[in-house]
Amino acid sequence: MRKVVVILKSESENADNYGTLLEKHGFEPVFIATLDFSFKNLDVLRDRLLSPYKYSGLIFTSPRSITAVRDALRGQKLKDDWKMLENYSVGETSRELIQRTLDLDTKGHHSGNASNLADFIKTDLYNKTVTMPFLFPCGNLKQDVLQNKLSEYGYSLDSVEVYETVPHRELERNLVALFRGEREAKSERTIDSLLFFSPSGINYCAHVFEKHRIDLTGKRIIAIGPSTKKAIENKGITVHRTAEKPSPDYVVDALLQDT
């Protein structure tokens, strides 16, 4: 019997990394695109990017914010002055994408989530004089954790909302087809686990589960990060394991704990 692991996340170039590692450990990965994004305010962001002297650095907490910066630059290079500032990001994948597309090094990528990143920034800036705000390109569903913590630590953010999160146009159809296929295959192909990568992802999926009366009994629910865990539990769904960081290794470790 093949154990299917459903990867519910936005379309991104690192989806294959999860699939390869899951297959190596005997799982059958199925990727379902959960979120889509529309960009906005790129002219506003461009004006900010042309004025690095007004900032202490850049902070990235999602791959979309990196894409927004790239697109706002309209093919131009990011000003070298940004390289002299304090720049931060969450996640190894984002750090590599920033290096590749913006030629910019960032710190804090190992932190795993916005709350931990704020703590890292506080420690990293100890004994440094930082008076300017950080430029923070973000989405419409951003949490306030980063801003609140940094404010508590004496730092400020200039947040620019550069994208909106919407459910992927094929999400409902693909989820319904997946669970229907499991029923028709009976015991030959079982959905073992579902991986949720964001609060918005579980919110959109939960709507489909309720609408089509999809039963999650017996499915292991894996949350990527504490905010996603909380969002899942708010839907009345039990979280079996939490991967503390959005990386294939942490996800596989969470899955293997119960096998």
PDB file of C-alpha atoms in Angstrom:
ATOM      1  CA  MET A   1       0.000   0.000   0.000  1.00  0.00           C
ATOM      2  CA  ARG A   2       1.394   3.370  -1.027  1.00  0.00           C
ATOM      3  CA  LYS A   3       1.292   6.138   1.604  1.00  0.00           C
ATOM      4  CA  VAL A   4       0.349   9.393  -0.044  1.00  0.00           C
ATOM      5  CA  VAL A   5       1.606  12.647   1.488  1.00  0.00           C
ATOM      6  CA  VAL A   6      -0.325  15.675   0.241  1.00  0.00           C
ATOM      7  CA  ILE A   7       1.772  18.847   0.021  1.00  0.00           C
ATOM      8  CA  LEU A   8      -0.603  21.809   0.301  1.00  0.00           C
ATOM      9  CA  LYS A   9       1.356  24.945  -0.465  1.00  0.00           C
ATOM     10  CA  SER A  10       1.717  27.726  -2.997  1.00  0.00           C
ATOM     11  CA  GLU A  11       3.408  26.951  -6.279  1.00  0.00           C
ATOM     12  CA  SER A  12       7.131  27.464  -5.886  1.00  0.00           C
ATOM     13  CA  GLU A  13      10.374  26.165  -7.271  1.00  0.00           C
ATOM     14  CA  ASN A  14      11.265  24.264  -4.079  1.00  0.00           C
ATOM     15  CA  ALA A  15       8.224  21.949  -4.227  1.00  0.00           C
ATOM     16  CA  ASP A  16      10.376  19.341  -5.983  1.00  0.00           C
ATOM     17  CA  ASN A  17      12.777  19.342  -3.028  1.00  0.00           C
ATOM     18  CA  TYR A  18      10.003  18.074  -0.771  1.00  0.00           C
ATOM     19  CA  GLY A  19       8.919  15.457  -3.292  1.00  0.00           C
ATOM     20  CA  THR A  20      12.417  14.050  -3.782  1.00  0.00           C
ATOM     21  CA  LEU A  21      13.089  13.627  -0.069  1.00  0.00           C
ATOM     22  CA  LEU A  22       9.644  12.162   0.644  1.00  0.00           C
ATOM     23  CA  GLU A  23      10.077   9.581  -2.115  1.00  0.00           C
ATOM     24  CA  LYS A  24      13.472   8.663  -0.680  1.00  0.00           C
ATOM     25  CA  HIS A  25      11.738   7.737   2.593  1.00  0.00           C
ATOM     26  CA  GLY A  26       9.029   5.648   0.958  1.00  0.00           C
ATOM     27  CA  PHE A  27       6.202   8.182   0.683  1.00  0.00           C
ATOM     28  CA  GLU A  28       4.309   9.147  -2.446  1.00  0.00           C
ATOM     29  CA  PRO A  29       4.177  12.963  -2.610  1.00  0.00           C
ATOM     30  CA  VAL A  30       1.184  14.673  -4.202  1.00  0.00           C
ATOM     31  CA  PHE A  31       1.496  18.434  -4.665  1.00  0.00           C
ATOM     32  CA  ILE A  32      -1.688  20.513  -4.683  1.00  0.00           C
ATOM     33  CA  ALA A  33      -1.293  24.238  -5.277  1.00  0.00           C
ATOM     34  CA  THR A  34      -3.210  25.949  -2.493  1.00  0.00           C
ATOM     35  CA  LEU A  35      -2.568  29.653  -2.899  1.00  0.00           C
ATOM     36  CA  ASP A  36      -2.186  32.171  -5.667  1.00  0.00           C
ATOM     37  CA  PHE A  37      -0.996  35.771  -5.484  1.00  0.00           C
ATOM     38  CA  SER A  38      -1.640  39.084  -7.177  1.00  0.00           C
ATOM     39  CA  PHE A  39       0.937  41.847  -6.888  1.00  0.00           C
ATOM     40  CA  LYS A  40       0.264  45.516  -6.213  1.00  0.00           C
ATOM     41  CA  ASN A  41       1.924  48.767  -5.041  1.00  0.00           C
ATOM     42  CA  LEU A  42       5.122  47.923  -6.913  1.00  0.00           C
ATOM     43  CA  ASP A  43       5.633  51.591  -7.828  1.00  0.00           C
ATOM     44  CA  VAL A  44       5.468  52.464  -4.136  1.00  0.00           C
ATOM     45  CA  LEU A  45       7.969  49.724  -3.367  1.00  0.00           C
ATOM     46  CA  ARG A  46      10.255  50.907  -6.173  1.00  0.00           C
ATOM     47  CA  ASP A  47      10.385  54.414  -4.679  1.00  0.00           C
ATOM     48  CA  ARG A  48      11.414  52.922  -1.337  1.00  0.00           C
ATOM     49  CA  LEU A  49      14.061  50.704  -2.930  1.00  0.00           C
ATOM     50  CA  LEU A  50      15.651  53.728  -4.596  1.00  0.00           C
ATOM     51  CA  SER A  51      16.201  55.331  -1.170  1.00  0.00           C
ATOM     52  CA  PRO A  52      18.293  52.903   0.915  1.00  0.00           C
ATOM     53  CA  TYR A  53      19.674  55.813   2.954  1.00  0.00           C
ATOM     54  CA  LYS A  54      16.267  56.064   4.637  1.00  0.00           C
ATOM     55  CA  TYR A  55      16.450  52.509   6.034  1.00  0.00           C
ATOM     56  CA  SER A  56      18.375  50.217   8.334  1.00  0.00           C
ATOM     57  CA  GLY A  57      17.838  47.276   5.979  1.00  0.00           C
ATOM     58  CA  LEU A  58      15.368  44.946   4.296  1.00  0.00           C
ATOM     59  CA  ILE A  59      13.327  42.151   5.882  1.00  0.00           C
ATOM     60  CA  PHE A  60      11.849  39.265   3.876  1.00  0.00           C
ATOM     61  CA  THR A  61       9.426  36.720   5.352  1.00  0.00           C
ATOM     62  CA  SER A  62       8.010  35.174   2.155  1.00  0.00           C
ATOM     63  CA  PRO A  63       9.179  34.272  -1.362  1.00  0.00           C
ATOM     64  CA  ARG A  64       6.488  36.584  -2.796  1.00  0.00           C
ATOM     65  CA  SER A  65       8.093  39.609  -1.187  1.00  0.00           C
ATOM     66  CA  ILE A  66      11.330  38.721  -2.975  1.00  0.00           C
ATOM     67  CA  THR A  67       9.497  38.448  -6.290  1.00  0.00           C
ATOM     68  CA  ALA A  68       7.854  41.822  -5.618  1.00  0.00           C
ATOM     69  CA  VAL A  69      11.236  43.490  -5.094  1.00  0.00           C
ATOM     70  CA  ARG A  70      12.606  41.920  -8.255  1.00  0.00           C
ATOM     71  CA  ASP A  71       9.596  43.050 -10.305  1.00  0.00           C
ATOM     72  CA  ALA A  72       9.583  46.527  -8.756  1.00  0.00           C
ATOM     73  CA  LEU A  73      13.171  47.022  -9.919  1.00  0.00           C
ATOM     74  CA  ARG A  74      12.077  46.482 -13.560  1.00  0.00           C
ATOM     75  CA  GLY A  75      15.249  44.711 -14.585  1.00  0.00           C
ATOM     76  CA  GLN A  76      17.593  47.060 -12.725  1.00  0.00           C
ATOM     77  CA  LYS A  77      19.992  45.906 -10.042  1.00  0.00           C
ATOM     78  CA  LEU A  78      19.250  46.535  -6.389  1.00  0.00           C
ATOM     79  CA  LYS A  79      21.332  49.503  -5.256  1.00  0.00           C
ATOM     80  CA  ASP A  80      24.641  48.387  -3.758  1.00  0.00           C
ATOM     81  CA  ASP A  81      23.975  50.634  -0.738  1.00  0.00           C
ATOM     82  CA  TRP A  82      21.526  47.992   0.535  1.00  0.00           C
ATOM     83  CA  LYS A  83      24.431  45.547   0.889  1.00  0.00           C
ATOM     84  CA  MET A  84      25.945  47.737   3.604  1.00  0.00           C
ATOM     85  CA  LEU A  85      22.761  47.565   5.718  1.00  0.00           C
ATOM     86  CA  GLU A  86      21.277  44.949   8.075  1.00  0.00           C
ATOM     87  CA  ASN A  87      19.205  42.584   5.914  1.00  0.00           C
ATOM     88  CA  TYR A  88      17.204  39.586   7.160  1.00  0.00           C
ATOM     89  CA  SER A  89      15.086  36.720   5.832  1.00  0.00           C
ATOM     90  CA  VAL A  90      13.228  33.596   6.997  1.00  0.00           C
ATOM     91  CA  GLY A  91      14.094  30.234   5.439  1.00  0.00           C
ATOM     92  CA  GLU A  92      17.053  28.819   3.557  1.00  0.00           C
ATOM     93  CA  THR A  93      15.092  28.765   0.290  1.00  0.00           C
ATOM     94  CA  SER A  94      14.315  32.477   0.592  1.00  0.00           C
ATOM     95  CA  ARG A  95      17.916  33.282   1.440  1.00  0.00           C
ATOM     96  CA  GLU A  96      19.130  31.476  -1.692  1.00  0.00           C
ATOM     97  CA  LEU A  97      16.459  33.160  -3.830  1.00  0.00           C
ATOM     98  CA  ILE A  98      17.496  36.592  -2.531  1.00  0.00           C
ATOM     99  CA  GLN A  99      21.132  35.873  -3.313  1.00  0.00           C
ATOM    100  CA  ARG A 100      20.288  34.634  -6.793  1.00  0.00           C
ATOM    101  CA  THR A 101      17.778  37.287  -7.859  1.00  0.00           C
ATOM    102  CA  LEU A 102      18.878  40.354  -5.888  1.00  0.00           C
ATOM    103  CA  ASP A 103      22.581  39.636  -5.229  1.00  0.00           C
ATOM    104  CA  LEU A 104      21.978  40.396  -1.557  1.00  0.00           C
ATOM    105  CA  ASP A 105      23.075  38.470   1.529  1.00  0.00           C
ATOM    106  CA  THR A 106      20.644  38.136   4.431  1.00  0.00           C
ATOM    107  CA  LYS A 107      20.907  36.917   8.007  1.00  0.00           C
ATOM    108  CA  GLY A 108      18.457  35.029  10.203  1.00  0.00           C
ATOM    109  CA  HIS A 109      17.354  32.523   7.566  1.00  0.00           C
ATOM    110  CA  HIS A 110      17.680  29.695  10.112  1.00  0.00           C
ATOM    111  CA  SER A 111      15.114  31.303  12.445  1.00  0.00           C
ATOM    112  CA  GLY A 112      12.136  29.468  10.932  1.00  0.00           C
ATOM    113  CA  ASN A 113       9.374  32.004  11.590  1.00  0.00           C
ATOM    114  CA  ALA A 114       8.738  35.719  12.114  1.00  0.00           C
ATOM    115  CA  SER A 115       8.728  35.517  15.912  1.00  0.00           C
ATOM    116  CA  ASN A 116      12.116  33.815  16.038  1.00  0.00           C
ATOM    117  CA  LEU A 117      13.455  36.216  13.421  1.00  0.00           C
ATOM    118  CA  ALA A 118      12.510  39.194  15.603  1.00  0.00           C
ATOM    119  CA  ASP A 119      14.425  37.614  18.500  1.00  0.00           C
ATOM    120  CA  PHE A 120      17.416  37.006  16.236  1.00  0.00           C
ATOM    121  CA  ILE A 121      17.365  40.610  15.015  1.00  0.00           C
ATOM    122  CA  LYS A 122      17.356  41.857  18.604  1.00  0.00           C
ATOM    123  CA  THR A 123      20.415  39.723  19.399  1.00  0.00           C
ATOM    124  CA  ASP A 124      22.169  40.517  16.119  1.00  0.00           C
ATOM    125  CA  LEU A 125      21.793  44.269  16.601  1.00  0.00           C
ATOM    126  CA  TYR A 126      23.001  44.243  20.193  1.00  0.00           C
ATOM    127  CA  ASN A 127      25.436  47.139  20.703  1.00  0.00           C
ATOM    128  CA  LYS A 128      24.671  48.483  17.195  1.00  0.00           C
ATOM    129  CA  THR A 129      23.075  51.892  16.684  1.00  0.00           C
ATOM    130  CA  VAL A 130      19.969  51.447  14.552  1.00  0.00           C
ATOM    131  CA  THR A 131      17.654  54.440  14.183  1.00  0.00           C
ATOM    132  CA  MET A 132      16.088  54.036  10.737  1.00  0.00           C
ATOM    133  CA  PRO A 133      13.129  51.727  10.020  1.00  0.00           C
ATOM    134  CA  PHE A 134      13.425  48.447   8.152  1.00  0.00           C
ATOM    135  CA  LEU A 135      11.739  48.176   4.758  1.00  0.00           C
ATOM    136  CA  PHE A 136       9.291  45.262   4.939  1.00  0.00           C
ATOM    137  CA  PRO A 137       7.535  44.172   1.714  1.00  0.00           C
ATOM    138  CA  CYS A 138       4.611  41.978   2.808  1.00  0.00           C
ATOM    139  CA  GLY A 139       1.246  40.487   1.899  1.00  0.00           C
ATOM    140  CA  ASN A 140      -2.294  41.383   2.916  1.00  0.00           C
ATOM    141  CA  LEU A 141      -2.484  38.436   5.350  1.00  0.00           C
ATOM    142  CA  LYS A 142       0.709  39.156   7.242  1.00  0.00           C
ATOM    143  CA  GLN A 143       0.741  38.475  10.963  1.00  0.00           C
ATOM    144  CA  ASP A 144       1.598  41.318  13.353  1.00  0.00           C
ATOM    145  CA  VAL A 145       4.082  39.230  15.334  1.00  0.00           C
ATOM    146  CA  LEU A 146       7.189  40.636  13.651  1.00  0.00           C
ATOM    147  CA  GLN A 147       6.084  44.257  13.875  1.00  0.00           C
ATOM    148  CA  ASN A 148       4.924  43.973  17.485  1.00  0.00           C
ATOM    149  CA  LYS A 149       8.078  42.242  18.670  1.00  0.00           C
ATOM    150  CA  LEU A 150      10.451  44.582  16.858  1.00  0.00           C
ATOM    151  CA  SER A 151       8.527  47.570  18.214  1.00  0.00           C
ATOM    152  CA  GLU A 152       8.911  46.127  21.701  1.00  0.00           C
ATOM    153  CA  TYR A 153      12.658  45.809  21.054  1.00  0.00           C
ATOM    154  CA  GLY A 154      12.886  49.429  19.887  1.00  0.00           C
ATOM    155  CA  TYR A 155      12.915  48.943  16.102  1.00  0.00           C
ATOM    156  CA  SER A 156      10.360  50.032  13.500  1.00  0.00           C
ATOM    157  CA  LEU A 157       9.084  48.690  10.165  1.00  0.00           C
ATOM    158  CA  ASP A 158       8.040  50.524   7.035  1.00  0.00           C
ATOM    159  CA  SER A 159       5.551  47.917   5.758  1.00  0.00           C
ATOM    160  CA  VAL A 160       4.542  48.006   2.091  1.00  0.00           C
ATOM    161  CA  GLU A 161       1.712  45.638   1.141  1.00  0.00           C
ATOM    162  CA  VAL A 162       2.869  44.296  -2.211  1.00  0.00           C
ATOM    163  CA  TYR A 163       0.701  41.224  -2.802  1.00  0.00           C
ATOM    164  CA  GLU A 164      -2.671  39.701  -1.991  1.00  0.00           C
ATOM    165  CA  THR A 165      -3.258  36.046  -1.207  1.00  0.00           C
ATOM    166  CA  VAL A 166      -6.178  34.231  -2.867  1.00  0.00           C
ATOM    167  CA  PRO A 167      -7.110  30.532  -3.133  1.00  0.00           C
ATOM    168  CA  HIS A 168      -5.647  28.796  -6.164  1.00  0.00           C
ATOM    169  CA  ARG A 169      -8.208  28.544  -8.956  1.00  0.00           C
ATOM    170  CA  GLU A 170      -7.861  24.719  -9.112  1.00  0.00           C
ATOM    171  CA  LEU A 171      -7.744  24.059  -5.360  1.00  0.00           C
ATOM    172  CA  GLU A 172     -11.335  22.889  -4.884  1.00  0.00           C
ATOM    173  CA  ARG A 173     -11.382  20.708  -7.992  1.00  0.00           C
ATOM    174  CA  ASN A 174      -8.024  19.087  -7.188  1.00  0.00           C
ATOM    175  CA  LEU A 175      -8.852  18.375  -3.533  1.00  0.00           C
ATOM    176  CA  VAL A 176     -12.212  16.806  -4.381  1.00  0.00           C
ATOM    177  CA  ALA A 177     -10.615  14.672  -7.119  1.00  0.00           C
ATOM    178  CA  LEU A 178      -7.858  13.525  -4.760  1.00  0.00           C
ATOM    179  CA  PHE A 179     -10.215  12.250  -2.056  1.00  0.00           C
ATOM    180  CA  ARG A 180     -12.589  10.747  -4.611  1.00  0.00           C
ATOM    181  CA  GLY A 181      -9.641   8.892  -6.114  1.00  0.00           C
ATOM    182  CA  GLU A 182      -8.718   7.509  -2.690  1.00  0.00           C
ATOM    183  CA  ARG A 183     -12.237   6.138  -2.203  1.00  0.00           C
ATOM    184  CA  GLU A 184     -12.247   4.524  -5.628  1.00  0.00           C
ATOM    185  CA  ALA A 185      -8.800   2.973  -5.117  1.00  0.00           C
ATOM    186  CA  LYS A 186      -9.976   1.574  -1.753  1.00  0.00           C
ATOM    187  CA  SER A 187      -6.943   0.259   0.194  1.00  0.00           C
ATOM    188  CA  GLU A 188      -4.459   0.374  -2.679  1.00  0.00           C
ATOM    189  CA  ARG A 189      -3.677   4.080  -2.374  1.00  0.00           C
ATOM    190  CA  THR A 190      -4.241   5.758   0.989  1.00  0.00           C
ATOM    191  CA  ILE A 191      -3.787   9.411   1.915  1.00  0.00           C
ATOM    192  CA  ASP A 192      -1.496   9.115   4.925  1.00  0.00           C
ATOM    193  CA  SER A 193      -0.717  12.754   5.707  1.00  0.00           C
ATOM    194  CA  LEU A 194      -1.563  16.319   4.734  1.00  0.00           C
ATOM    195  CA  LEU A 195       1.070  19.044   5.054  1.00  0.00           C
ATOM    196  CA  PHE A 196      -0.187  22.606   5.615  1.00  0.00           C
ATOM    197  CA  PHE A 197       2.290  25.432   5.118  1.00  0.00           C
ATOM    198  CA  SER A 198       0.317  28.562   6.069  1.00  0.00           C
ATOM    199  CA  PRO A 199      -2.745  29.776   7.990  1.00  0.00           C
ATOM    200  CA  SER A 200      -4.336  31.004   4.753  1.00  0.00           C
ATOM    201  CA  GLY A 201      -3.750  27.590   3.171  1.00  0.00           C
ATOM    202  CA  ILE A 202      -5.643  25.729   5.889  1.00  0.00           C
ATOM    203  CA  ASN A 203      -8.415  28.334   5.856  1.00  0.00           C
ATOM    204  CA  TYR A 204      -9.044  27.852   2.139  1.00  0.00           C
ATOM    205  CA  CYS A 205      -8.763  24.050   2.358  1.00  0.00           C
ATOM    206  CA  ALA A 206     -11.086  23.848   5.368  1.00  0.00           C
ATOM    207  CA  HIS A 207     -13.777  25.580   3.332  1.00  0.00           C
ATOM    208  CA  VAL A 208     -13.499  22.825   0.697  1.00  0.00           C
ATOM    209  CA  PHE A 209     -13.506  20.070   3.344  1.00  0.00           C
ATOM    210  CA  GLU A 210     -16.694  21.439   4.882  1.00  0.00           C
ATOM    211  CA  LYS A 211     -18.449  22.103   1.573  1.00  0.00           C
ATOM    212  CA  HIS A 212     -17.833  18.587   0.225  1.00  0.00           C
ATOM    213  CA  ARG A 213     -17.996  16.778   3.593  1.00  0.00           C
ATOM    214  CA  ILE A 214     -14.455  15.454   3.231  1.00  0.00           C
ATOM    215  CA  ASP A 215     -13.586  13.313   6.244  1.00  0.00           C
ATOM    216  CA  LEU A 216     -10.041  13.701   7.596  1.00  0.00           C
ATOM    217  CA  THR A 217     -10.379  10.867  10.112  1.00  0.00           C
ATOM    218  CA  GLY A 218      -7.238   8.758  10.111  1.00  0.00           C
ATOM    219  CA  LYS A 219      -5.192  11.348   8.228  1.00  0.00           C
ATOM    220  CA  ARG A 220      -2.095  12.719   9.901  1.00  0.00           C
ATOM    221  CA  ILE A 221      -2.088  16.509   9.851  1.00  0.00           C
ATOM    222  CA  ILE A 222       1.361  18.136   9.792  1.00  0.00           C
ATOM    223  CA  ALA A 223       1.683  21.871  10.397  1.00  0.00           C
ATOM    224  CA  ILE A 224       4.618  23.906   9.168  1.00  0.00           C
ATOM    225  CA  GLY A 225       5.322  26.362  11.978  1.00  0.00           C
ATOM    226  CA  PRO A 226       3.385  27.456  15.084  1.00  0.00           C
ATOM    227  CA  SER A 227       1.074  29.969  13.377  1.00  0.00           C
ATOM    228  CA  THR A 228      -0.138  27.296  10.946  1.00  0.00           C
ATOM    229  CA  LYS A 229      -0.611  24.875  13.852  1.00  0.00           C
ATOM    230  CA  LYS A 230      -2.784  27.405  15.647  1.00  0.00           C
ATOM    231  CA  ALA A 231      -4.860  28.073  12.509  1.00  0.00           C
ATOM    232  CA  ILE A 232      -5.492  24.339  12.014  1.00  0.00           C
ATOM    233  CA  GLU A 233      -6.544  23.877  15.628  1.00  0.00           C
ATOM    234  CA  ASN A 234      -8.872  26.878  15.319  1.00  0.00           C
ATOM    235  CA  LYS A 235     -10.708  24.853  12.650  1.00  0.00           C
ATOM    236  CA  GLY A 236     -11.219  22.030  15.151  1.00  0.00           C
ATOM    237  CA  ILE A 237      -8.676  19.797  13.420  1.00  0.00           C
ATOM    238  CA  THR A 238      -6.076  17.870  15.426  1.00  0.00           C
ATOM    239  CA  VAL A 239      -2.437  18.536  14.548  1.00  0.00           C
ATOM    240  CA  HIS A 240      -0.337  15.393  14.809  1.00  0.00           C
ATOM    241  CA  ARG A 241       3.095  16.941  14.376  1.00  0.00           C
ATOM    242  CA  THR A 242       4.626  20.363  13.786  1.00  0.00           C
ATOM    243  CA  ALA A 243       7.688  20.968  11.625  1.00  0.00           C
ATOM    244  CA  GLU A 244       9.326  23.980  13.230  1.00  0.00           C
ATOM    245  CA  LYS A 245      10.932  25.183  10.004  1.00  0.00           C
ATOM    246  CA  PRO A 246       9.727  25.216   6.368  1.00  0.00           C
ATOM    247  CA  SER A 247      12.340  22.819   5.030  1.00  0.00           C
ATOM    248  CA  PRO A 248      12.135  19.281   3.572  1.00  0.00           C
ATOM    249  CA  ASP A 249      14.336  17.832   6.329  1.00  0.00           C
ATOM    250  CA  TYR A 250      12.102  19.159   9.114  1.00  0.00           C
ATOM    251  CA  VAL A 251       8.971  17.937   7.313  1.00  0.00           C
ATOM    252  CA  VAL A 252      10.348  14.423   6.852  1.00  0.00           C
ATOM    253  CA  ASP A 253      11.477  14.299  10.482  1.00  0.00           C
ATOM    254  CA  ALA A 254       7.920  15.193  11.565  1.00  0.00           C
ATOM    255  CA  LEU A 255       6.446  12.471   9.344  1.00  0.00           C
ATOM    256  CA  LEU A 256       8.876   9.795  10.483  1.00  0.00           C
ATOM    257  CA  GLN A 257       8.154  10.332  14.187  1.00  0.00           C
ATOM    258  CA  ASP A 258       4.989   8.241  13.930  1.00  0.00           C
ATOM    259  CA  THR A 259       6.115   5.576  11.483  1.00  0.00           C
TER     260      THR A 259
END
